[in-house]
mmCIF file of C-alpha atoms and ligand atoms in Angstrom:
data_model
loop_
_atom_site.group_PDB
_atom_site.id
_atom_site.type_symbol
_atom_site.label_atom_id
_atom_site.label_comp_id
_atom_site.label_asym_id
_atom_site.label_seq_id
_atom_site.Cartn_x
_atom_site.Cartn_y
_atom_site.Cartn_z
ATOM 1 C CA MET R 1 -15.066 -28.615 -22.553
ATOM 2 C CA THR R 2 -13.948 -24.743 -22.950
ATOM 3 C CA ASN R 3 -11.520 -23.235 -20.560
ATOM 4 C CA ARG R 4 -14.421 -21.195 -19.152
ATOM 5 C CA GLN R 5 -16.384 -24.271 -18.259
ATOM 6 C CA LEU R 6 -13.337 -25.935 -16.644
ATOM 7 C CA PHE R 7 -12.825 -22.794 -14.656
ATOM 8 C CA LEU R 8 -16.549 -22.678 -13.428
ATOM 9 C CA ASN R 9 -16.388 -26.616 -12.570
ATOM 10 C CA HIS R 10 -13.141 -26.965 -11.153
ATOM 11 C CA VAL R 11 -11.922 -23.724 -9.534
ATOM 12 C CA GLY R 12 -13.634 -22.750 -6.431
ATOM 13 C CA GLN R 13 -15.878 -19.876 -7.207
ATOM 14 C CA THR R 14 -16.771 -16.711 -5.282
ATOM 15 C CA SER R 15 -19.862 -15.594 -6.910
ATOM 16 C CA ASP R 16 -22.531 -16.721 -9.478
ATOM 17 C CA ALA R 17 -21.230 -14.212 -11.750
ATOM 18 C CA PRO R 18 -17.479 -14.132 -12.059
ATOM 19 C CA LEU R 19 -16.097 -11.813 -15.011
ATOM 20 C CA CYS R 20 -14.691 -14.899 -16.562
ATOM 21 C CA LEU R 21 -12.255 -13.195 -19.138
ATOM 22 C CA ASN R 22 -9.538 -15.600 -20.091
ATOM 23 C CA ILE R 23 -6.633 -13.229 -19.892
ATOM 24 C CA VAL R 24 -3.515 -14.819 -21.423
ATOM 25 C CA LYS R 25 -0.863 -11.853 -20.983
ATOM 26 C CA ALA R 26 -0.563 -8.496 -19.309
ATOM 27 C CA LYS R 27 2.058 -5.820 -19.611
ATOM 28 C CA GLY R 28 2.074 -2.311 -18.343
ATOM 29 C CA SER R 29 -1.522 -0.921 -18.067
ATOM 30 C CA LYS R 30 -2.859 -3.483 -20.671
ATOM 31 C CA MET R 31 -4.185 -7.065 -20.849
ATOM 32 C CA TRP R 32 -4.994 -9.458 -23.818
ATOM 33 C CA ASP R 33 -7.433 -12.229 -23.816
ATOM 34 C CA ALA R 34 -7.386 -15.820 -25.505
ATOM 35 C CA ASN R 35 -8.806 -14.057 -28.628
ATOM 36 C CA GLY R 36 -6.198 -11.322 -28.698
ATOM 37 C CA LYS R 37 -8.495 -8.692 -27.691
ATOM 38 C CA GLU R 38 -6.839 -5.762 -25.691
ATOM 39 C CA TYR R 39 -8.091 -4.290 -22.519
ATOM 40 C CA ILE R 40 -6.929 -1.161 -20.608
ATOM 41 C CA ASP R 41 -6.636 -2.180 -17.158
ATOM 42 C CA LEU R 42 -8.152 0.367 -14.858
ATOM 43 C CA ILE R 43 -7.925 -1.946 -11.898
ATOM 44 C CA ALA R 44 -4.386 -3.128 -11.417
ATOM 45 C CA GLY R 45 -5.384 -6.308 -9.692
ATOM 46 C CA ILE R 46 -7.156 -3.794 -7.009
ATOM 47 C CA SER R 47 -4.038 -1.878 -6.386
ATOM 48 C CA VAL R 48 -1.495 -4.427 -6.679
ATOM 49 C CA CYS R 49 0.349 -3.751 -9.914
ATOM 50 C CA ASN R 50 1.060 -0.102 -9.110
ATOM 51 C CA ILE R 51 4.071 -0.019 -11.274
ATOM 52 C CA GLY R 52 2.191 -1.865 -14.104
ATOM 53 C CA HIS R 53 1.949 -5.466 -15.108
ATOM 54 C CA ARG R 54 5.341 -7.271 -15.457
ATOM 55 C CA HIS R 55 7.785 -4.577 -15.145
ATOM 56 C CA PRO R 56 11.105 -5.724 -16.576
ATOM 57 C CA LYS R 57 13.072 -5.085 -13.428
ATOM 58 C CA VAL R 58 10.403 -7.069 -11.429
ATOM 59 C CA ILE R 59 10.619 -10.014 -13.895
ATOM 60 C CA GLU R 60 14.474 -10.054 -13.692
ATOM 61 C CA ALA R 61 14.546 -9.814 -9.861
ATOM 62 C CA ILE R 62 12.227 -12.806 -9.885
ATOM 63 C CA LYS R 63 14.455 -14.826 -12.461
ATOM 64 C CA GLN R 64 17.579 -14.015 -10.368
ATOM 65 C CA GLN R 65 16.022 -15.060 -7.158
ATOM 66 C CA ALA R 66 14.855 -18.437 -8.718
ATOM 67 C CA ASP R 67 18.217 -19.092 -9.654
ATOM 68 C CA LYS R 68 19.284 -19.073 -5.970
ATOM 69 C CA TYR R 69 16.517 -20.500 -3.726
ATOM 70 C CA LEU R 70 12.673 -20.661 -3.511
ATOM 71 C CA HIS R 71 11.359 -21.641 -0.248
ATOM 72 C CA ILE R 72 13.875 -22.849 2.290
ATOM 73 C CA MET R 73 12.462 -22.793 5.831
ATOM 74 C CA VAL R 74 9.350 -21.185 7.674
ATOM 75 C CA TYR R 75 9.275 -17.526 8.319
ATOM 76 C CA GLY R 76 11.733 -16.039 10.795
ATOM 77 C CA GLU R 77 14.304 -18.649 11.217
ATOM 78 C CA LEU R 78 16.912 -18.050 8.466
ATOM 79 C CA VAL R 79 18.565 -14.934 7.148
ATOM 80 C CA GLU R 80 16.958 -14.559 3.848
ATOM 81 C CA ASN R 81 18.462 -11.765 1.845
ATOM 82 C CA PRO R 82 15.412 -10.667 -0.063
ATOM 83 C CA GLN R 83 13.435 -10.241 3.207
ATOM 84 C CA VAL R 84 16.399 -8.392 4.859
ATOM 85 C CA GLU R 85 17.047 -6.037 2.071
ATOM 86 C CA TYR R 86 13.383 -5.153 1.559
ATOM 87 C CA ALA R 87 12.727 -4.536 5.228
ATOM 88 C CA THR R 88 15.624 -2.443 5.499
ATOM 89 C CA LEU R 89 14.578 -0.284 2.562
ATOM 90 C CA LEU R 90 10.849 -0.168 3.465
ATOM 91 C CA THR R 91 11.906 0.935 6.924
ATOM 92 C CA GLN R 92 14.157 3.820 5.538
ATOM 93 C CA HIS R 93 11.046 5.104 3.795
ATOM 94 C CA LEU R 94 8.872 4.926 6.965
ATOM 95 C CA PRO R 95 8.885 7.052 10.224
ATOM 96 C CA ALA R 96 11.472 6.042 12.864
ATOM 97 C CA THR R 97 8.883 3.985 14.895
ATOM 98 C CA LEU R 98 7.774 1.969 12.064
ATOM 99 C CA ASN R 99 11.202 -0.025 11.974
ATOM 100 C CA SER R 100 10.266 -3.607 12.237
ATOM 101 C CA VAL R 101 8.548 -5.646 9.302
ATOM 102 C CA PHE R 102 6.778 -8.766 10.070
ATOM 103 C CA TYR R 103 6.129 -10.681 6.711
ATOM 104 C CA THR R 104 2.880 -12.505 5.887
ATOM 105 C CA ALA R 105 1.599 -14.115 2.623
ATOM 106 C CA SER R 106 -1.550 -11.899 2.255
ATOM 107 C CA GLY R 107 -3.185 -8.713 3.555
ATOM 108 C CA SER R 108 -5.756 -10.568 5.737
ATOM 109 C CA GLU R 109 -2.676 -12.242 7.489
ATOM 110 C CA ALA R 110 -1.238 -8.861 8.126
ATOM 111 C CA THR R 111 -4.626 -7.756 9.780
ATOM 112 C CA GLU R 112 -4.655 -11.023 11.859
ATOM 113 C CA GLY R 113 -0.999 -10.595 13.033
ATOM 114 C CA ALA R 114 -1.467 -6.840 14.047
ATOM 115 C CA MET R 115 -4.597 -7.637 15.979
ATOM 116 C CA LYS R 116 -2.737 -10.532 17.886
ATOM 117 C CA LEU R 117 0.448 -8.126 18.253
ATOM 118 C CA ALA R 118 -1.845 -5.247 19.839
ATOM 119 C CA LYS R 119 -3.736 -7.792 22.202
ATOM 120 C CA ARG R 120 -0.237 -9.325 23.392
ATOM 121 C CA PHE R 121 1.550 -5.900 23.773
ATOM 122 C CA THR R 122 -1.440 -4.048 25.690
ATOM 123 C CA ASN R 123 -2.617 -7.039 27.504
ATOM 124 C CA ARG R 124 -6.131 -5.934 26.515
ATOM 125 C CA SER R 125 -8.806 -7.747 24.484
ATOM 126 C CA GLN R 126 -11.140 -5.046 22.906
ATOM 127 C CA ILE R 127 -10.670 -4.190 19.171
ATOM 128 C CA ILE R 128 -12.194 -1.311 17.643
ATOM 129 C CA SER R 129 -12.928 -0.856 13.786
ATOM 130 C CA PHE R 130 -15.219 1.223 11.624
ATOM 131 C CA LYS R 131 -18.334 0.703 9.503
ATOM 132 C CA ASN R 132 -17.725 0.149 5.933
ATOM 133 C CA SER R 133 -14.237 -0.937 6.555
ATOM 134 C CA TYR R 134 -12.514 -3.987 4.777
ATOM 135 C CA HIS R 135 -9.455 -5.500 6.481
ATOM 136 C CA GLY R 136 -9.760 -9.157 4.851
ATOM 137 C CA SER R 137 -11.727 -12.334 4.669
ATOM 138 C CA THR R 138 -10.136 -14.637 7.283
ATOM 139 C CA GLN R 139 -12.140 -14.990 10.437
ATOM 140 C CA GLY R 140 -10.198 -12.446 12.625
ATOM 141 C CA ALA R 141 -10.124 -9.836 9.851
ATOM 142 C CA LEU R 142 -13.687 -10.482 9.222
ATOM 143 C CA SER R 143 -14.639 -9.925 12.700
ATOM 144 C CA VAL R 144 -13.554 -6.225 12.165
ATOM 145 C CA MET R 145 -15.165 -5.754 8.715
ATOM 146 C CA GLY R 146 -17.618 -2.925 8.979
ATOM 147 C CA SER R 147 -20.684 -4.704 7.447
ATOM 148 C CA GLU R 148 -23.023 -7.114 9.169
ATOM 149 C CA TYR R 149 -24.209 -8.288 5.596
ATOM 150 C CA TRP R 150 -20.844 -10.162 4.991
ATOM 151 C CA GLN R 151 -20.390 -11.179 8.718
ATOM 152 C CA GLN R 152 -23.885 -12.671 9.712
ATOM 153 C CA ALA R 153 -23.441 -16.043 8.140
ATOM 154 C CA PHE R 154 -20.276 -16.647 9.747
ATOM 155 C CA ARG R 155 -21.004 -15.804 13.336
ATOM 156 C CA PRO R 156 -19.723 -16.323 16.057
ATOM 157 C CA LEU R 157 -16.783 -14.117 15.245
ATOM 158 C CA LEU R 158 -14.230 -12.712 17.449
ATOM 159 C CA PRO R 159 -15.602 -11.465 20.784
ATOM 160 C CA ASP R 160 -15.145 -7.969 22.253
ATOM 161 C CA VAL R 161 -15.069 -6.030 18.890
ATOM 162 C CA LEU R 162 -16.864 -2.788 18.619
ATOM 163 C CA GLN R 163 -17.603 -0.737 15.465
ATOM 164 C CA LEU R 164 -17.654 2.954 15.278
ATOM 165 C CA ARG R 165 -18.599 5.402 12.610
ATOM 166 C CA TYR R 166 -15.845 6.548 10.254
ATOM 167 C CA ASN R 167 -15.310 10.200 10.230
ATOM 168 C CA ASN R 168 -17.372 10.593 13.489
ATOM 169 C CA PHE R 169 -15.737 12.814 16.172
ATOM 170 C CA ASP R 170 -18.125 11.954 18.981
ATOM 171 C CA ASP R 171 -17.652 8.010 18.585
ATOM 172 C CA LEU R 172 -14.176 8.327 19.407
ATOM 173 C CA LYS R 173 -14.925 8.516 22.971
ATOM 174 C CA ASN R 174 -15.732 4.786 23.039
ATOM 175 C CA ILE R 175 -12.009 4.041 22.766
ATOM 176 C CA THR R 176 -11.023 3.522 26.336
ATOM 177 C CA GLU R 177 -8.243 1.914 28.550
ATOM 178 C CA ARG R 178 -9.765 -1.437 27.566
ATOM 179 C CA THR R 179 -9.007 -0.992 23.982
ATOM 180 C CA ALA R 180 -6.088 -2.986 22.568
ATOM 181 C CA CYS R 181 -6.114 -1.319 19.121
ATOM 182 C CA VAL R 182 -8.352 0.510 16.621
ATOM 183 C CA ILE R 183 -7.927 -0.500 13.214
ATOM 184 C CA ALA R 184 -8.806 1.836 10.278
ATOM 185 C CA GLU R 185 -8.242 2.180 6.585
ATOM 186 C CA THR R 186 -6.342 5.718 6.278
ATOM 187 C CA ILE R 187 -8.790 6.017 3.145
ATOM 188 C CA GLN R 188 -11.809 3.620 3.058
ATOM 189 C CA ALA R 189 -11.619 1.982 -0.244
ATOM 190 C CA GLU R 190 -14.603 -0.466 -0.481
ATOM 191 C CA ALA R 191 -16.918 2.186 0.880
ATOM 192 C CA GLY R 192 -16.431 3.970 -2.518
ATOM 193 C CA ILE R 193 -13.253 5.941 -1.430
ATOM 194 C CA LEU R 194 -14.109 7.884 1.590
ATOM 195 C CA LYS R 195 -11.335 10.226 2.865
ATOM 196 C CA PRO R 196 -11.014 11.090 6.380
ATOM 197 C CA GLU R 197 -12.602 14.304 7.171
ATOM 198 C CA HIS R 198 -10.201 17.364 8.262
ATOM 199 C CA GLY R 199 -8.740 16.591 11.641
ATOM 200 C CA TRP R 200 -10.596 13.310 12.289
ATOM 201 C CA LEU R 201 -7.542 10.950 11.995
ATOM 202 C CA HIS R 202 -5.489 13.397 14.262
ATOM 203 C CA SER R 203 -8.366 13.171 16.768
ATOM 204 C CA LEU R 204 -8.308 9.385 16.451
ATOM 205 C CA ARG R 205 -4.548 9.370 17.040
ATOM 206 C CA GLN R 206 -4.816 11.594 20.069
ATOM 207 C CA ARG R 207 -7.630 9.551 21.559
ATOM 208 C CA CYS R 208 -5.337 6.516 21.058
ATOM 209 C CA PHE R 209 -2.408 8.146 22.757
ATOM 210 C CA CYS R 210 -4.695 9.137 25.725
ATOM 211 C CA THR R 211 -5.916 5.582 26.273
ATOM 212 C CA GLY R 212 -2.584 3.729 25.666
ATOM 213 C CA THR R 213 -4.389 2.073 22.633
ATOM 214 C CA LEU R 214 -2.347 1.086 19.640
ATOM 215 C CA LEU R 215 -3.539 2.773 16.155
ATOM 216 C CA VAL R 216 -3.374 0.264 13.421
ATOM 217 C CA LEU R 217 -3.651 1.899 9.854
ATOM 218 C CA ASP R 218 -4.459 -0.432 7.127
ATOM 219 C CA GLU R 219 -2.842 0.782 3.876
ATOM 220 C CA ILE R 220 -3.068 -2.363 2.056
ATOM 221 C CA GLN R 221 -5.043 -0.802 -0.635
ATOM 222 C CA CYS R 222 -4.204 2.768 -0.489
ATOM 223 C CA GLY R 223 -0.363 2.575 0.234
ATOM 224 C CA PHE R 224 2.498 2.464 -1.920
ATOM 225 C CA GLY R 225 1.849 5.787 -3.705
ATOM 226 C CA ARG R 226 -1.717 5.176 -4.658
ATOM 227 C CA ASN R 227 -2.837 8.446 -3.046
ATOM 228 C CA GLY R 228 -0.034 10.647 -4.237
ATOM 229 C CA THR R 229 2.431 10.360 -1.479
ATOM 230 C CA LEU R 230 4.145 7.038 -0.728
ATOM 231 C CA TRP R 231 1.971 6.509 2.262
ATOM 232 C CA ALA R 232 -1.524 7.948 2.671
ATOM 233 C CA PHE R 233 -1.051 8.655 6.360
ATOM 234 C CA GLU R 234 1.591 11.345 5.295
ATOM 235 C CA GLN R 235 -1.227 13.590 4.113
ATOM 236 C CA PHE R 236 -2.882 13.508 7.519
ATOM 237 C CA ASN R 237 -0.067 14.223 9.756
ATOM 238 C CA VAL R 238 -0.402 11.039 11.742
ATOM 239 C CA VAL R 239 1.825 8.038 12.364
ATOM 240 C CA PRO R 240 0.172 4.674 13.283
ATOM 241 C CA ASP R 241 1.618 2.377 15.762
ATOM 242 C CA ILE R 242 1.393 -0.723 13.263
ATOM 243 C CA LEU R 243 1.056 -0.167 9.498
ATOM 244 C CA LEU R 244 -0.792 -2.914 7.436
ATOM 245 C CA LEU R 245 0.609 -3.512 4.100
ATOM 246 C CA GLY R 246 -0.297 -5.924 1.269
ATOM 247 C CA LYS R 247 -1.322 -5.774 -2.427
ATOM 248 C CA ALA R 248 1.371 -3.708 -4.131
ATOM 249 C CA ILE R 249 4.159 -4.654 -1.609
ATOM 250 C CA GLY R 250 4.790 -7.714 -3.569
ATOM 251 C CA GLY R 251 5.047 -6.004 -7.162
ATOM 252 C CA GLY R 252 2.515 -8.610 -8.345
ATOM 253 C CA MET R 253 3.701 -11.592 -6.088
ATOM 254 C CA PRO R 254 1.704 -12.568 -2.934
ATOM 255 C CA LEU R 255 3.087 -10.749 0.097
ATOM 256 C CA GLY R 256 1.700 -8.802 3.029
ATOM 257 C CA ALA R 257 3.295 -7.127 6.258
ATOM 258 C CA PHE R 258 2.539 -5.528 9.373
ATOM 259 C CA VAL R 259 5.153 -2.811 10.478
ATOM 260 C CA ALA R 260 5.606 -1.498 14.233
ATOM 261 C CA ASP R 261 8.260 -0.502 16.534
ATOM 262 C CA LYS R 262 10.772 -3.245 17.425
ATOM 263 C CA LYS R 263 9.757 -2.658 20.993
ATOM 264 C CA ILE R 264 6.303 -3.689 20.262
ATOM 265 C CA MET R 265 7.059 -6.369 17.681
ATOM 266 C CA ASP R 266 9.380 -8.220 20.054
ATOM 267 C CA SER R 267 6.445 -9.213 22.172
ATOM 268 C CA PHE R 268 5.841 -12.085 19.831
ATOM 269 C CA THR R 269 9.202 -13.558 20.819
ATOM 270 C CA HIS R 270 8.086 -14.607 24.579
ATOM 271 C CA ASN R 271 5.294 -15.613 26.425
ATOM 272 C CA PRO R 272 4.616 -17.585 24.407
ATOM 273 C CA VAL R 273 7.754 -17.950 22.075
ATOM 274 C CA LEU R 274 6.656 -17.944 18.472
ATOM 275 C CA GLY R 275 3.702 -15.611 19.120
ATOM 276 C CA HIS R 276 2.879 -15.391 15.595
ATOM 277 C CA ILE R 277 4.379 -17.878 12.791
ATOM 278 C CA ASN R 278 3.756 -18.893 9.501
ATOM 279 C CA THR R 279 5.352 -20.820 6.515
ATOM 280 C CA PHE R 280 5.215 -18.510 3.657
ATOM 281 C CA GLY R 281 5.369 -15.000 4.949
ATOM 282 C CA GLY R 282 7.949 -13.169 3.107
ATOM 283 C CA HIS R 283 8.562 -15.711 0.316
ATOM 284 C CA PRO R 284 11.893 -14.942 -1.302
ATOM 285 C CA LEU R 285 10.566 -14.663 -4.876
ATOM 286 C CA SER R 286 7.827 -12.189 -3.432
ATOM 287 C CA CYS R 287 10.353 -10.226 -1.505
ATOM 288 C CA ALA R 288 12.605 -9.943 -4.449
ATOM 289 C CA ALA R 289 9.717 -8.902 -6.715
ATOM 290 C CA GLY R 290 8.388 -6.426 -4.173
ATOM 291 C CA LEU R 291 11.853 -4.917 -3.466
ATOM 292 C CA ALA R 292 12.464 -4.382 -7.335
ATOM 293 C CA ALA R 293 8.737 -2.733 -7.598
ATOM 294 C CA PHE R 294 9.391 -0.696 -4.464
ATOM 295 C CA LYS R 295 12.753 0.554 -5.994
ATOM 296 C CA VAL R 296 10.981 1.482 -9.214
ATOM 297 C CA LEU R 297 8.244 3.281 -7.267
ATOM 298 C CA THR R 298 10.615 5.277 -5.237
ATOM 299 C CA GLU R 299 13.543 5.954 -7.693
ATOM 300 C CA GLU R 300 11.093 7.058 -10.285
ATOM 301 C CA LYS R 301 8.792 8.791 -7.878
ATOM 302 C CA LEU R 302 5.907 7.279 -9.855
ATOM 303 C CA PHE R 303 3.448 8.766 -6.874
ATOM 304 C CA THR R 304 4.518 12.314 -7.675
ATOM 305 C CA LYS R 305 2.390 12.133 -10.896
ATOM 306 C CA VAL R 306 -0.685 10.867 -9.168
ATOM 307 C CA PHE R 307 -2.437 13.779 -8.440
ATOM 308 C CA GLU R 308 -1.889 15.270 -12.187
ATOM 309 C CA LYS R 309 -3.540 11.945 -13.452
ATOM 310 C CA GLU R 310 -6.406 12.054 -10.968
ATOM 311 C CA LYS R 311 -7.161 15.676 -12.169
ATOM 312 C CA LEU R 312 -6.917 14.408 -15.946
ATOM 313 C CA PHE R 313 -9.459 11.572 -15.310
ATOM 314 C CA ARG R 314 -11.657 14.056 -13.369
ATOM 315 C CA SER R 315 -11.539 16.499 -16.104
ATOM 316 C CA LEU R 316 -12.288 14.124 -18.892
ATOM 317 C CA LEU R 317 -15.055 12.195 -16.977
ATOM 318 C CA GLN R 318 -17.631 14.960 -17.407
ATOM 319 C CA HIS R 319 -21.132 13.344 -18.282
ATOM 320 C CA SER R 320 -24.800 13.919 -16.866
ATOM 321 C CA ALA R 321 -25.137 10.237 -16.145
ATOM 322 C CA ILE R 322 -22.035 10.648 -13.760
ATOM 323 C CA LYS R 323 -23.556 11.549 -10.318
ATOM 324 C CA ASN R 324 -20.441 12.027 -8.447
ATOM 325 C CA ILE R 325 -16.726 11.109 -8.595
ATOM 326 C CA SER R 326 -15.085 10.303 -5.270
ATOM 327 C CA SER R 327 -11.335 10.138 -5.397
ATOM 328 C CA ALA R 328 -8.033 10.177 -3.531
ATOM 329 C CA GLY R 329 -5.395 10.031 -5.861
ATOM 330 C CA LEU R 330 -5.703 7.088 -8.404
ATOM 331 C CA MET R 331 -8.376 5.506 -6.341
ATOM 332 C CA MET R 332 -11.470 6.629 -7.765
ATOM 333 C CA ALA R 333 -15.322 5.747 -7.595
ATOM 334 C CA ILE R 334 -17.379 6.902 -10.294
ATOM 335 C CA GLU R 335 -21.047 6.945 -9.067
ATOM 336 C CA PHE R 336 -24.333 6.486 -11.180
ATOM 337 C CA ASP R 337 -27.900 6.783 -9.965
ATOM 338 C CA SER R 338 -28.240 3.035 -9.345
ATOM 339 C CA PHE R 339 -26.899 -0.342 -9.075
ATOM 340 C CA GLU R 340 -28.538 -1.363 -12.350
ATOM 341 C CA THR R 341 -27.044 1.537 -14.353
ATOM 342 C CA ASN R 342 -23.798 0.759 -12.864
ATOM 343 C CA LYS R 343 -23.813 -2.934 -13.720
ATOM 344 C CA LYS R 344 -24.718 -2.170 -17.339
ATOM 345 C CA ILE R 345 -21.830 0.513 -17.595
ATOM 346 C CA ILE R 346 -19.439 -2.111 -16.037
ATOM 347 C CA ASP R 347 -20.426 -5.053 -18.524
ATOM 348 C CA THR R 348 -20.356 -2.704 -21.565
ATOM 349 C CA LEU R 349 -16.956 -1.256 -20.552
ATOM 350 C CA ILE R 350 -15.555 -4.702 -20.242
ATOM 351 C CA GLU R 351 -17.155 -5.532 -23.544
ATOM 352 C CA ASN R 352 -15.354 -2.386 -25.049
ATOM 353 C CA GLY R 353 -11.915 -3.242 -23.760
ATOM 354 C CA VAL R 354 -11.878 -1.049 -20.531
ATOM 355 C CA PHE R 355 -11.509 -3.398 -17.491
ATOM 356 C CA THR R 356 -12.933 -2.204 -14.302
ATOM 357 C CA ASP R 357 -15.080 -3.498 -11.449
ATOM 358 C CA TRP R 358 -17.068 -3.127 -8.282
ATOM 359 C CA PHE R 359 -16.689 -1.920 -4.777
ATOM 360 C CA LEU R 360 -17.870 -4.224 -1.945
ATOM 361 C CA PHE R 361 -19.989 -1.344 -0.043
ATOM 362 C CA CYS R 362 -20.840 0.965 -2.827
ATOM 363 C CA ALA R 363 -22.898 -0.810 -5.431
ATOM 364 C CA HIS R 364 -23.656 2.197 -7.467
ATOM 365 C CA ALA R 365 -20.105 3.116 -8.467
ATOM 366 C CA PHE R 366 -17.367 1.555 -10.393
ATOM 367 C CA ARG R 367 -13.671 1.542 -9.691
ATOM 368 C CA ILE R 368 -10.872 3.444 -11.268
ATOM 369 C CA CYS R 369 -7.399 2.233 -9.790
ATOM 370 C CA PRO R 370 -4.921 1.700 -12.693
ATOM 371 C CA PRO R 371 -1.293 1.362 -12.598
ATOM 372 C CA LEU R 372 0.175 4.615 -11.351
ATOM 373 C CA ASN R 373 2.335 4.726 -14.575
ATOM 374 C CA ILE R 374 -0.716 4.706 -16.755
ATOM 375 C CA SER R 375 0.096 7.022 -19.611
ATOM 376 C CA ASP R 376 -1.670 10.185 -20.251
ATOM 377 C CA GLU R 377 -2.617 8.800 -23.735
ATOM 378 C CA GLU R 378 -4.121 5.595 -22.121
ATOM 379 C CA ILE R 379 -6.142 7.819 -19.880
ATOM 380 C CA HIS R 380 -7.629 9.567 -22.667
ATOM 381 C CA ILE R 381 -8.426 6.306 -24.520
ATOM 382 C CA ALA R 382 -10.056 4.910 -21.534
ATOM 383 C CA CYS R 383 -12.134 7.853 -20.604
ATOM 384 C CA ASN R 384 -13.163 8.384 -24.363
ATOM 385 C CA GLN R 385 -14.388 4.719 -24.425
ATOM 386 C CA ILE R 386 -16.141 5.258 -21.079
ATOM 387 C CA LEU R 387 -17.864 8.459 -22.275
ATOM 388 C CA ASN R 388 -18.919 6.475 -25.824
ATOM 389 C CA VAL R 389 -20.438 3.832 -23.511
ATOM 390 C CA LEU R 390 -22.434 6.296 -21.381
ATOM 391 C CA ASN R 391 -23.474 8.192 -24.656
ATOM 392 C CA GLU R 392 -24.698 5.015 -26.250
ATOM 393 C CA GLN R 393 -26.379 3.742 -23.150
ATOM 394 C CA PHE R 394 -28.129 6.990 -22.080
ATOM 395 C CA ALA R 395 -29.320 7.588 -25.694
ATOM 396 C CA ARG R 396 -31.188 4.269 -25.363
ATOM 397 C CA GLN R 397 -33.200 5.604 -22.498
ATOM 398 C CA PHE R 398 -31.198 3.570 -20.030
HETATM 399 N N1 PMP T 1 -7.411 -4.522 3.832
HETATM 400 C C1 PMP T 1 -7.812 -3.898 2.624
HETATM 401 C C2 PMP T 1 -8.010 -2.329 2.719
HETATM 402 C C3 PMP T 1 -7.867 -4.526 1.423
HETATM 403 O O1 PMP T 1 -8.417 -3.803 0.345
HETATM 404 C C4 PMP T 1 -7.683 -5.916 1.358
HETATM 405 C C5 PMP T 1 -7.920 -6.637 0.116
HETATM 406 N N2 PMP T 1 -8.860 -6.190 -0.780
HETATM 407 C C6 PMP T 1 -7.237 -6.537 2.426
HETATM 408 C C7 PMP T 1 -7.167 -5.942 3.618
HETATM 409 C C8 PMP T 1 -7.094 -8.070 2.490
HETATM 410 O O2 PMP T 1 -5.798 -8.283 1.740
HETATM 411 P P1 PMP T 1 -5.786 -9.905 1.191
HETATM 412 O O3 PMP T 1 -6.869 -9.961 0.079
HETATM 413 O O4 PMP T 1 -4.560 -9.898 0.466
HETATM 414 O O5 PMP T 1 -6.019 -10.888 2.165
#
């Protein structure tokens, strides 16, 4: 049997049409399959490899930590240096009220932990989220996902969850003294890159202050420089009470976190003790890798080039078939007239060595979300390929 058949037979599947490329190596913004074919990676593991694949400093940090210890004890009991060093550095790069980092093994678990923390701290039960939001696939995170399509088969989910319209000022009045927390993506990713309208996040922040509700901002996909500043919320002049981190936080290794003020975070230590626990959160290898990646990101200030690269993509991607480009830094949605067009373009791009994919809630757009240090030359090559594919497809009366 081929590897592809073994993958389909023995690895749990998530759809009946997986991309099925057999990637054997990745470096920087490139990947290679088993036949030696090269791909420019415009996805970066969906915003995971922000400093590119297998950065030498990340690989070195993993090796050094592997020589010391791997897993030694459940999260939160022992002083593990990679956790301590990374939490200290992260909080030095965050506002003063975001000073305590609770590690998880994934983004979904960060969402779960934050919702529990908000309920415990406020002693309230209602959680509010927004249409077309994505915060993870576990049952709590699914409960606040902004799409009935993905939720319906798994109901009943969490009770006392309310969904409002993102960017709608009127809806904010539904946040009340009953609301434990409001959870929002600073920039909605799976909606096809939707930015908060001028003043909306600020109004949301104010409403949360007025009602004693905690504001949870999900920067699992849009954080770590992806939007041109280290944190997306910096661009909107708000500070959340709890910040959700994931994806790029581990430098390519599995890691997630929620960050809050110690006064809030300490609620987990009593009534009941061990209010939130896990085994693998803050795994030493993941923290060592994440720390090394974060140092590269911040010392080389990779995010300062993001707006220029966004502009370059936008200037090169001029074609009558492209109906719109929605972008927030190096998080871009290239929109076509239909799902069918989009699917054909994505498939052909992959055949032509440009790796891209879908959005959950925006079927007519493909994603561009490359490593932040993708070179200008690689951007030119990728965009030329995209234009070639569009010319070819549309010449055929597509
Ligand atoms: N929030 C956002 C905004 C995400 O993009 C994702 C992952 N796509 C998650 C939460 C969940 O993270 P994970 O897949 O690591 O559980």
